PDB file of C-alpha atoms and ligand atoms in Angstrom:
ATOM      1  CA  UNK A   1     -21.667  -0.926 -22.467  1.00 93.00           C
ATOM      2  CA  UNK A   2     -19.576   1.360 -24.669  1.00 97.00           C
ATOM      3  CA  UNK A   3     -16.206   0.284 -26.032  1.00 98.00           C
ATOM      4  CA  UNK A   4     -13.477   1.583 -28.322  1.00 98.00           C
ATOM      5  CA  UNK A   5     -11.648  -0.594 -30.858  1.00 98.00           C
ATOM      6  CA  UNK A   6      -8.204   0.916 -31.304  1.00 98.00           C
ATOM      7  CA  UNK A   7      -5.595  -0.121 -33.843  1.00 98.00           C
ATOM      8  CA  UNK A   8      -3.846   0.755 -37.091  1.00 97.00           C
ATOM      9  CA  UNK A   9      -5.537   0.459 -40.500  1.00 97.00           C
ATOM     10  CA  UNK A  10      -6.109  -3.217 -41.277  1.00 96.00           C
ATOM     11  CA  UNK A  11      -5.876  -4.400 -37.664  1.00 98.00           C
ATOM     12  CA  UNK A  12      -9.367  -5.921 -37.835  1.00 98.00           C
ATOM     13  CA  UNK A  13     -11.483  -3.267 -36.098  1.00 98.00           C
ATOM     14  CA  UNK A  14     -14.312  -3.344 -38.636  1.00 97.00           C
ATOM     15  CA  UNK A  15     -14.349  -7.144 -38.793  1.00 97.00           C
ATOM     16  CA  UNK A  16     -14.611  -7.476 -35.007  1.00 98.00           C
ATOM     17  CA  UNK A  17     -17.121  -4.632 -34.684  1.00 97.00           C
ATOM     18  CA  UNK A  18     -19.491  -6.365 -37.099  1.00 96.00           C
ATOM     19  CA  UNK A  19     -19.308  -9.557 -35.030  1.00 96.00           C
ATOM     20  CA  UNK A  20     -20.110  -7.665 -31.853  1.00 96.00           C
ATOM     21  CA  UNK A  21     -23.103  -6.086 -33.578  1.00 93.00           C
ATOM     22  CA  UNK A  22     -24.343  -9.506 -34.630  1.00 93.00           C
ATOM     23  CA  UNK A  23     -23.620 -11.327 -31.375  1.00 93.00           C
ATOM     24  CA  UNK A  24     -24.419  -8.633 -28.819  1.00 92.00           C
ATOM     25  CA  UNK A  25     -26.697  -6.182 -30.577  1.00 91.00           C
ATOM     26  CA  UNK A  26     -24.268  -3.346 -30.062  1.00 94.00           C
ATOM     27  CA  UNK A  27     -24.199  -0.347 -32.417  1.00 95.00           C
ATOM     28  CA  UNK A  28     -21.098   0.166 -34.584  1.00 95.00           C
ATOM     29  CA  UNK A  29     -20.036   3.777 -35.018  1.00 96.00           C
ATOM     30  CA  UNK A  30     -17.338   3.866 -37.686  1.00 97.00           C
ATOM     31  CA  UNK A  31     -16.267   7.382 -38.606  1.00 97.00           C
ATOM     32  CA  UNK A  32     -14.572   5.926 -41.709  1.00 96.00           C
ATOM     33  CA  UNK A  33     -17.905   4.431 -42.879  1.00 94.00           C
ATOM     34  CA  UNK A  34     -19.755   7.672 -42.077  1.00 95.00           C
ATOM     35  CA  UNK A  35     -17.253   9.703 -44.076  1.00 96.00           C
ATOM     36  CA  UNK A  36     -17.405   7.283 -47.021  1.00 93.00           C
ATOM     37  CA  UNK A  37     -21.208   7.504 -46.926  1.00 92.00           C
ATOM     38  CA  UNK A  38     -20.991  11.293 -47.027  1.00 94.00           C
ATOM     39  CA  UNK A  39     -18.770  10.984 -50.086  1.00 91.00           C
ATOM     40  CA  UNK A  40     -21.097   8.754 -52.082  1.00 89.00           C
ATOM     41  CA  UNK A  41     -24.125  10.869 -51.206  1.00 91.00           C
ATOM     42  CA  UNK A  42     -22.260  13.854 -52.651  1.00 88.00           C
ATOM     43  CA  UNK A  43     -22.819  16.160 -49.690  1.00 91.00           C
ATOM     44  CA  UNK A  44     -20.727  19.286 -49.102  1.00 91.00           C
ATOM     45  CA  UNK A  45     -18.951  17.407 -46.299  1.00 91.00           C
ATOM     46  CA  UNK A  46     -18.219  14.482 -48.624  1.00 92.00           C
ATOM     47  CA  UNK A  47     -16.611  16.751 -51.192  1.00 92.00           C
ATOM     48  CA  UNK A  48     -14.513  18.436 -48.548  1.00 92.00           C
ATOM     49  CA  UNK A  49     -13.025  15.232 -47.152  1.00 95.00           C
ATOM     50  CA  UNK A  50     -12.585  13.124 -50.321  1.00 94.00           C
ATOM     51  CA  UNK A  51      -9.052  14.184 -51.229  1.00 93.00           C
ATOM     52  CA  UNK A  52      -7.863  14.023 -47.620  1.00 95.00           C
ATOM     53  CA  UNK A  53      -9.146  10.464 -47.240  1.00 95.00           C
ATOM     54  CA  UNK A  54      -7.666   9.278 -50.530  1.00 93.00           C
ATOM     55  CA  UNK A  55      -4.279  10.641 -49.484  1.00 93.00           C
ATOM     56  CA  UNK A  56      -4.551   8.755 -46.192  1.00 95.00           C
ATOM     57  CA  UNK A  57      -4.473  11.813 -43.947  1.00 96.00           C
ATOM     58  CA  UNK A  58      -6.832  12.448 -41.037  1.00 98.00           C
ATOM     59  CA  UNK A  59      -9.801  14.747 -41.538  1.00 97.00           C
ATOM     60  CA  UNK A  60     -10.261  17.509 -38.963  1.00 97.00           C
ATOM     61  CA  UNK A  61     -11.278  16.702 -35.397  1.00 98.00           C
ATOM     62  CA  UNK A  62     -14.206  19.082 -35.709  1.00 97.00           C
ATOM     63  CA  UNK A  63     -15.781  17.081 -38.544  1.00 97.00           C
ATOM     64  CA  UNK A  64     -15.546  13.637 -36.953  1.00 97.00           C
ATOM     65  CA  UNK A  65     -16.564  14.849 -33.504  1.00 98.00           C
ATOM     66  CA  UNK A  66     -19.637  16.413 -35.131  1.00 96.00           C
ATOM     67  CA  UNK A  67     -20.522  13.114 -36.810  1.00 96.00           C
ATOM     68  CA  UNK A  68     -20.205  11.167 -33.555  1.00 96.00           C
ATOM     69  CA  UNK A  69     -22.195  13.737 -31.616  1.00 95.00           C
ATOM     70  CA  UNK A  70     -25.062  13.465 -34.101  1.00 94.00           C
ATOM     71  CA  UNK A  71     -25.167   9.687 -33.797  1.00 94.00           C
ATOM     72  CA  UNK A  72     -24.999   9.692 -29.996  1.00 92.00           C
ATOM     73  CA  UNK A  73     -28.065  11.953 -29.970  1.00 89.00           C
ATOM     74  CA  UNK A  74     -29.917   9.742 -32.424  1.00 89.00           C
ATOM     75  CA  UNK A  75     -29.179   6.251 -31.060  1.00 85.00           C
ATOM     76  CA  UNK A  76     -29.511   6.972 -27.364  1.00 71.00           C
ATOM     77  CA  UNK A  77     -29.271   4.255 -24.746  1.00 64.00           C
ATOM     78  CA  UNK A  78     -27.608   1.451 -26.701  1.00 66.00           C
ATOM     79  CA  UNK A  79     -24.093   0.084 -26.372  1.00 93.00           C
ATOM     80  CA  UNK A  80     -21.697   1.682 -28.813  1.00 97.00           C
ATOM     81  CA  UNK A  81     -18.604   0.294 -30.476  1.00 97.00           C
ATOM     82  CA  UNK A  82     -16.392   3.180 -31.509  1.00 98.00           C
ATOM     83  CA  UNK A  83     -14.492   1.901 -34.550  1.00 98.00           C
ATOM     84  CA  UNK A  84     -11.780   4.204 -35.881  1.00 97.00           C
ATOM     85  CA  UNK A  85     -12.695   6.962 -33.419  1.00 98.00           C
ATOM     86  CA  UNK A  86     -11.094   8.590 -31.489  1.00 98.00           C
ATOM     87  CA  UNK A  87      -7.893   8.962 -33.527  1.00 98.00           C
ATOM     88  CA  UNK A  88      -6.352  11.985 -31.768  1.00 98.00           C
ATOM     89  CA  UNK A  89      -6.068  13.118 -28.155  1.00 98.00           C
ATOM     90  CA  UNK A  90      -8.465  15.982 -28.907  1.00 98.00           C
ATOM     91  CA  UNK A  91     -11.031  13.466 -30.187  1.00 98.00           C
ATOM     92  CA  UNK A  92     -10.519  11.321 -27.085  1.00 98.00           C
ATOM     93  CA  UNK A  93     -11.163  14.304 -24.804  1.00 98.00           C
ATOM     94  CA  UNK A  94     -14.229  15.239 -26.824  1.00 98.00           C
ATOM     95  CA  UNK A  95     -15.585  11.678 -26.581  1.00 98.00           C
ATOM     96  CA  UNK A  96     -15.115  11.749 -22.808  1.00 97.00           C
ATOM     97  CA  UNK A  97     -17.145  14.965 -22.636  1.00 97.00           C
ATOM     98  CA  UNK A  98     -19.881  13.620 -24.924  1.00 96.00           C
ATOM     99  CA  UNK A  99     -20.256  10.411 -22.929  1.00 95.00           C
ATOM    100  CA  UNK A 100     -20.387  12.371 -19.670  1.00 95.00           C
ATOM    101  CA  UNK A 101     -23.084  14.597 -21.146  1.00 93.00           C
ATOM    102  CA  UNK A 102     -25.137  11.485 -21.940  1.00 90.00           C
ATOM    103  CA  UNK A 103     -24.431   9.970 -18.500  1.00 90.00           C
ATOM    104  CA  UNK A 104     -22.695   7.096 -20.243  1.00 92.00           C
ATOM    105  CA  UNK A 105     -19.298   5.612 -19.563  1.00 93.00           C
ATOM    106  CA  UNK A 106     -16.556   3.781 -21.334  1.00 97.00           C
ATOM    107  CA  UNK A 107     -16.248   0.114 -20.345  1.00 97.00           C
ATOM    108  CA  UNK A 108     -13.047  -0.755 -22.205  1.00 98.00           C
ATOM    109  CA  UNK A 109     -10.612   0.242 -24.899  1.00 98.00           C
ATOM    110  CA  UNK A 110      -9.442  -2.771 -26.875  1.00 98.00           C
ATOM    111  CA  UNK A 111      -6.183  -2.364 -28.720  1.00 98.00           C
ATOM    112  CA  UNK A 112      -5.655  -4.759 -31.642  1.00 98.00           C
ATOM    113  CA  UNK A 113      -1.911  -5.267 -32.124  1.00 98.00           C
ATOM    114  CA  UNK A 114      -0.709  -6.172 -35.613  1.00 97.00           C
ATOM    115  CA  UNK A 115       2.697  -5.515 -37.173  1.00 95.00           C
ATOM    116  CA  UNK A 116       3.177  -3.352 -40.276  1.00 94.00           C
ATOM    117  CA  UNK A 117       4.058  -6.140 -42.734  1.00 94.00           C
ATOM    118  CA  UNK A 118       0.842  -7.948 -41.911  1.00 96.00           C
ATOM    119  CA  UNK A 119      -1.165  -4.694 -42.185  1.00 96.00           C
ATOM    120  CA  UNK A 120       0.129  -4.131 -45.718  1.00 94.00           C
ATOM    121  CA  UNK A 121      -0.739  -7.733 -46.644  1.00 95.00           C
ATOM    122  CA  UNK A 122      -4.246  -7.396 -45.218  1.00 96.00           C
ATOM    123  CA  UNK A 123      -5.114  -3.995 -46.654  1.00 95.00           C
ATOM    124  CA  UNK A 124      -3.970  -4.701 -50.192  1.00 94.00           C
ATOM    125  CA  UNK A 125      -6.168  -7.848 -50.165  1.00 96.00           C
ATOM    126  CA  UNK A 126      -9.259  -6.225 -48.593  1.00 96.00           C
ATOM    127  CA  UNK A 127     -12.666  -5.921 -50.237  1.00 97.00           C
ATOM    128  CA  UNK A 128     -16.178  -5.329 -48.898  1.00 96.00           C
ATOM    129  CA  UNK A 129     -19.698  -6.241 -49.945  1.00 96.00           C
ATOM    130  CA  UNK A 130     -21.224  -3.233 -51.727  1.00 94.00           C
ATOM    131  CA  UNK A 131     -24.638  -3.972 -50.226  1.00 94.00           C
ATOM    132  CA  UNK A 132     -24.022  -4.779 -46.548  1.00 93.00           C
ATOM    133  CA  UNK A 133     -20.383  -3.843 -45.918  1.00 92.00           C
ATOM    134  CA  UNK A 134     -19.219  -7.338 -44.901  1.00 94.00           C
ATOM    135  CA  UNK A 135     -15.413  -7.388 -44.932  1.00 95.00           C
ATOM    136  CA  UNK A 136     -13.509  -9.920 -47.060  1.00 97.00           C
ATOM    137  CA  UNK A 137      -9.870 -10.702 -47.725  1.00 97.00           C
ATOM    138  CA  UNK A 138      -8.448 -12.363 -50.834  1.00 96.00           C
ATOM    139  CA  UNK A 139      -6.204 -14.537 -48.678  1.00 94.00           C
ATOM    140  CA  UNK A 140      -7.676 -14.958 -45.203  1.00 93.00           C
ATOM    141  CA  UNK A 141     -11.412 -14.538 -45.842  1.00 94.00           C
ATOM    142  CA  UNK A 142     -12.169 -14.995 -49.527  1.00 96.00           C
ATOM    143  CA  UNK A 143     -15.523 -14.266 -51.164  1.00 97.00           C
ATOM    144  CA  UNK A 144     -17.333 -17.635 -51.588  1.00 96.00           C
ATOM    145  CA  UNK A 145     -16.872 -19.370 -54.944  1.00 96.00           C
ATOM    146  CA  UNK A 146     -20.479 -18.749 -55.941  1.00 97.00           C
ATOM    147  CA  UNK A 147     -19.667 -15.021 -55.750  1.00 97.00           C
ATOM    148  CA  UNK A 148     -22.341 -14.334 -53.127  1.00 97.00           C
ATOM    149  CA  UNK A 149     -21.854 -12.428 -49.871  1.00 97.00           C
ATOM    150  CA  UNK A 150     -22.233 -14.845 -46.912  1.00 96.00           C
ATOM    151  CA  UNK A 151     -24.307 -12.293 -45.019  1.00 95.00           C
ATOM    152  CA  UNK A 152     -26.680 -10.752 -47.577  1.00 96.00           C
ATOM    153  CA  UNK A 153     -26.206 -12.719 -50.809  1.00 97.00           C
ATOM    154  CA  UNK A 154     -25.041  -9.564 -52.607  1.00 97.00           C
ATOM    155  CA  UNK A 155     -22.881 -10.095 -55.678  1.00 97.00           C
ATOM    156  CA  UNK A 156     -21.064  -6.775 -55.900  1.00 97.00           C
ATOM    157  CA  UNK A 157     -17.842  -6.161 -54.023  1.00 97.00           C
ATOM    158  CA  UNK A 158     -15.649  -3.096 -53.886  1.00 96.00           C
ATOM    159  CA  UNK A 159     -12.175  -2.030 -52.949  1.00 95.00           C
ATOM    160  CA  UNK A 160     -11.413   1.252 -51.206  1.00 93.00           C
ATOM    161  CA  UNK A 161      -9.604   4.006 -53.103  1.00 90.00           C
ATOM    162  CA  UNK A 162      -7.193   4.434 -50.173  1.00 93.00           C
ATOM    163  CA  UNK A 163      -6.312   0.718 -49.920  1.00 94.00           C
ATOM    164  CA  UNK A 164      -3.116   1.082 -51.943  1.00 91.00           C
ATOM    165  CA  UNK A 165       0.472   0.988 -50.692  1.00 88.00           C
ATOM    166  CA  UNK A 166       1.102   4.715 -50.986  1.00 90.00           C
ATOM    167  CA  UNK A 167      -1.932   5.937 -48.996  1.00 92.00           C
ATOM    168  CA  UNK A 168      -1.361   3.114 -46.589  1.00 93.00           C
ATOM    169  CA  UNK A 169       2.121   4.399 -45.796  1.00 93.00           C
ATOM    170  CA  UNK A 170       0.622   7.802 -44.953  1.00 96.00           C
ATOM    171  CA  UNK A 171      -2.174   6.187 -42.916  1.00 96.00           C
ATOM    172  CA  UNK A 172       0.337   4.190 -40.887  1.00 96.00           C
ATOM    173  CA  UNK A 173       2.425   7.290 -40.197  1.00 97.00           C
ATOM    174  CA  UNK A 174      -0.715   9.195 -39.154  1.00 97.00           C
ATOM    175  CA  UNK A 175      -1.541   6.306 -36.827  1.00 97.00           C
ATOM    176  CA  UNK A 176       1.845   6.265 -35.119  1.00 97.00           C
ATOM    177  CA  UNK A 177       2.084  10.057 -34.841  1.00 98.00           C
ATOM    178  CA  UNK A 178      -1.456  10.995 -33.865  1.00 98.00           C
ATOM    179  CA  UNK A 179      -3.386   7.912 -32.729  1.00 98.00           C
ATOM    180  CA  UNK A 180      -0.894   5.696 -30.899  1.00 97.00           C
ATOM    181  CA  UNK A 181      -0.597   8.240 -28.019  1.00 98.00           C
ATOM    182  CA  UNK A 182      -4.130   7.134 -27.137  1.00 98.00           C
ATOM    183  CA  UNK A 183      -2.678   3.832 -25.948  1.00 98.00           C
ATOM    184  CA  UNK A 184      -0.911   5.648 -23.105  1.00 98.00           C
ATOM    185  CA  UNK A 185      -3.902   7.908 -22.537  1.00 98.00           C
ATOM    186  CA  UNK A 186      -6.310   5.012 -21.965  1.00 98.00           C
ATOM    187  CA  UNK A 187      -3.730   2.973 -20.071  1.00 98.00           C
ATOM    188  CA  UNK A 188      -3.471   5.858 -17.593  1.00 98.00           C
ATOM    189  CA  UNK A 189      -7.251   5.842 -17.249  1.00 97.00           C
ATOM    190  CA  UNK A 190      -7.218   2.092 -16.504  1.00 98.00           C
ATOM    191  CA  UNK A 191      -9.260   1.270 -19.601  1.00 98.00           C
ATOM    192  CA  UNK A 192      -6.706  -0.330 -21.896  1.00 98.00           C
ATOM    193  CA  UNK A 193      -6.786  -4.007 -22.922  1.00 98.00           C
ATOM    194  CA  UNK A 194      -4.463  -5.311 -25.616  1.00 98.00           C
ATOM    195  CA  UNK A 195      -5.276  -8.243 -27.860  1.00 98.00           C
ATOM    196  CA  UNK A 196      -2.967 -10.042 -30.271  1.00 98.00           C
ATOM    197  CA  UNK A 197      -4.561  -9.107 -33.591  1.00 98.00           C
ATOM    198  CA  UNK A 198      -2.282 -11.497 -35.503  1.00 98.00           C
ATOM    199  CA  UNK A 199      -4.391 -14.464 -34.412  1.00 98.00           C
ATOM    200  CA  UNK A 200      -7.214 -15.650 -36.652  1.00 97.00           C
ATOM    201  CA  UNK A 201     -10.551 -13.822 -36.644  1.00 97.00           C
ATOM    202  CA  UNK A 202     -12.312 -16.318 -34.330  1.00 97.00           C
ATOM    203  CA  UNK A 203      -9.508 -16.282 -31.781  1.00 98.00           C
ATOM    204  CA  UNK A 204      -9.409 -12.469 -31.708  1.00 98.00           C
ATOM    205  CA  UNK A 205     -13.202 -12.458 -31.260  1.00 98.00           C
ATOM    206  CA  UNK A 206     -12.883 -14.914 -28.351  1.00 98.00           C
ATOM    207  CA  UNK A 207     -10.196 -12.777 -26.687  1.00 98.00           C
ATOM    208  CA  UNK A 208     -12.404  -9.684 -26.993  1.00 98.00           C
ATOM    209  CA  UNK A 209     -15.403 -11.587 -25.604  1.00 97.00           C
ATOM    210  CA  UNK A 210     -13.332 -12.657 -22.593  1.00 98.00           C
ATOM    211  CA  UNK A 211     -12.504  -9.018 -21.865  1.00 97.00           C
ATOM    212  CA  UNK A 212     -16.108  -7.856 -22.185  1.00 95.00           C
ATOM    213  CA  UNK A 213     -17.655 -10.624 -20.048  1.00 92.00           C
TER     214      UNK A 213
HETATM  215  P1  LIG B   1      -9.081   1.954 -41.558  1.00 51.38           P
HETATM  216  O1  LIG B   1     -10.074   0.869 -41.868  1.00 51.38           O
HETATM  217  O2  LIG B   1      -7.936   1.930 -42.490  1.00 51.38           O
HETATM  218  O3  LIG B   1      -8.681   2.017 -40.129  1.00 51.38           O
HETATM  219  P2  LIG B   1     -11.154   4.020 -41.643  1.00 51.38           P
HETATM  220  O4  LIG B   1     -12.189   3.446 -42.535  1.00 51.38           O
HETATM  221  O5  LIG B   1     -11.404   4.012 -40.195  1.00 51.38           O
HETATM  222  O6  LIG B   1      -9.747   3.347 -41.972  1.00 51.38           O
HETATM  223  O7  LIG B   1     -10.841   5.520 -42.102  1.00 51.38           O
HETATM  224  C1  LIG B   1     -10.597   5.864 -43.443  1.00 51.38           C
HETATM  225  C2  LIG B   1     -10.178   7.332 -43.531  1.00 51.38           C
HETATM  226  O8  LIG B   1     -11.224   8.165 -43.022  1.00 51.38           O
HETATM  227  C3  LIG B   1      -8.955   7.710 -42.707  1.00 51.38           C
HETATM  228  O9  LIG B   1      -7.737   7.475 -43.410  1.00 51.38           O
HETATM  229  C4  LIG B   1      -9.196   9.216 -42.478  1.00 51.38           C
HETATM  230  O10 LIG B   1      -8.909   9.974 -43.651  1.00 51.38           O
HETATM  231  C5  LIG B   1     -10.712   9.262 -42.278  1.00 51.38           C
HETATM  232  N1  LIG B   1     -11.087   9.083 -40.856  1.00 51.38           N
HETATM  233  C6  LIG B   1     -11.825   8.060 -40.330  1.00 51.38           C
HETATM  234  N2  LIG B   1     -12.011   8.222 -39.009  1.00 51.38           N
HETATM  235  C7  LIG B   1     -11.349   9.362 -38.675  1.00 51.38           C
HETATM  236  C8  LIG B   1     -11.155  10.045 -37.443  1.00 51.38           C
HETATM  237  N3  LIG B   1     -11.665   9.598 -36.274  1.00 51.38           N
HETATM  238  N4  LIG B   1     -10.418  11.193 -37.469  1.00 51.38           N
HETATM  239  C9  LIG B   1      -9.911  11.671 -38.621  1.00 51.38           C
HETATM  240  N5  LIG B   1     -10.045  11.060 -39.813  1.00 51.38           N
HETATM  241  C10 LIG B   1     -10.772   9.923 -39.848  1.00 51.38           C
HETATM  242  P1  LIG B   2      -9.738  -2.241 -39.932  1.00 51.38           P
HETATM  243  O1  LIG B   2     -11.208  -1.956 -39.773  1.00 51.38           O
HETATM  244  O2  LIG B   2      -8.998  -2.234 -38.637  1.00 51.38           O
HETATM  245  O3  LIG B   2      -9.085  -1.382 -40.961  1.00 51.38           O
HETATM  246  P2  LIG B   2     -10.653  -4.712 -41.237  1.00 51.38           P
HETATM  247  O4  LIG B   2     -11.560  -5.346 -40.268  1.00 51.38           O
HETATM  248  O5  LIG B   2     -11.244  -4.039 -42.421  1.00 51.38           O
HETATM  249  O6  LIG B   2      -9.604  -3.733 -40.469  1.00 51.38           O
HETATM  250  O7  LIG B   2      -9.629  -5.849 -41.742  1.00 51.38           O
HETATM  251  C1  LIG B   2      -8.618  -5.586 -42.715  1.00 51.38           C
HETATM  252  C2  LIG B   2      -8.461  -6.810 -43.635  1.00 51.38           C
HETATM  253  O8  LIG B   2      -7.874  -7.889 -42.890  1.00 51.38           O
HETATM  254  C3  LIG B   2      -9.764  -7.358 -44.200  1.00 51.38           C
HETATM  255  O9  LIG B   2      -9.511  -7.838 -45.501  1.00 51.38           O
HETATM  256  C4  LIG B   2     -10.136  -8.500 -43.240  1.00 51.38           C
HETATM  257  O10 LIG B   2     -10.880  -9.514 -43.897  1.00 51.38           O
HETATM  258  C5  LIG B   2      -8.766  -9.011 -42.815  1.00 51.38           C
HETATM  259  N1  LIG B   2      -8.730  -9.482 -41.421  1.00 51.38           N
HETATM  260  C6  LIG B   2      -9.360  -8.948 -40.345  1.00 51.38           C
HETATM  261  N2  LIG B   2      -9.042  -9.618 -39.207  1.00 51.38           N
HETATM  262  C7  LIG B   2      -8.167 -10.606 -39.575  1.00 51.38           C
HETATM  263  C8  LIG B   2      -7.471 -11.635 -38.857  1.00 51.38           C
HETATM  264  N3  LIG B   2      -7.590 -11.772 -37.519  1.00 51.38           N
HETATM  265  N4  LIG B   2      -6.660 -12.454 -39.562  1.00 51.38           N
HETATM  266  C9  LIG B   2      -6.517 -12.316 -40.899  1.00 51.38           C
HETATM  267  N5  LIG B   2      -7.143 -11.374 -41.642  1.00 51.38           N
HETATM  268  C10 LIG B   2      -7.967 -10.519 -40.988  1.00 51.38           C
HETATM  269 ZN1  LIG B   3     -23.271  -8.482 -48.088  1.00 51.38          ZN
END
């Protein structure tokens, strides 16, 4: 079963994707994580996209489609969670073609709905475990008092360079201009399910589970 998690920055896509990986053995494909990996490994691609990402703009369709294509070849046969991809209509068309090529289909597109004020609150309080990528939040999901990641015991946590109010404003505008048309696109294809992303993490997870089962 392949699904897309769709929603603005901070909606909870990464948090929910990690739960689905743990609970259902699905494979998370986050283009944001792949691009950040490329940056830290200092590849040519990483250098090319760094400034664009820090500014909060979208990198080119060609780059992210290439990344997804590579992973679909490599991890054949499993259920994918597309997290942060597609983000444009061109990416959505390309994903449709790639899935068709692999004789795979799309079970559902889950839209996480969260208003802008809450997104700003969430993003400016976000941190992740440097070792395993577990997502934390200063307010709603704090790092345990002993300073150890609940998943891997790691003690180093980091904040993203683009998790500041200025880049976030650009990221939100990019979302409304370029990504939100996908809501209509997948509605027309009969794939769209919307979930209230303002609920707590467990409730959102339960609502997603109900859609998938
Ligand atoms: P968020 O958690 O805020 O939704 P991501 O980690 O998914 O953000 O993405 C971080 C940045 O990486 C984006 O602002 C953009 O620059 C780039 N990026 C990630 N996925 C895509 C994509 N599918 N298309 C274009 N740019 C992308
Ligand atoms: P996205 O991948 O969509 O950008 P994340 O999963 O990284 O979003 O979540 C953004 C921030 O909000 C993180 O700090 C996370 O801990 C927190 N968060 C995620 N889901 C919820 C929720 N349902 N309620 C409150 N905070 C949440
Ligand atoms: Zn960890």
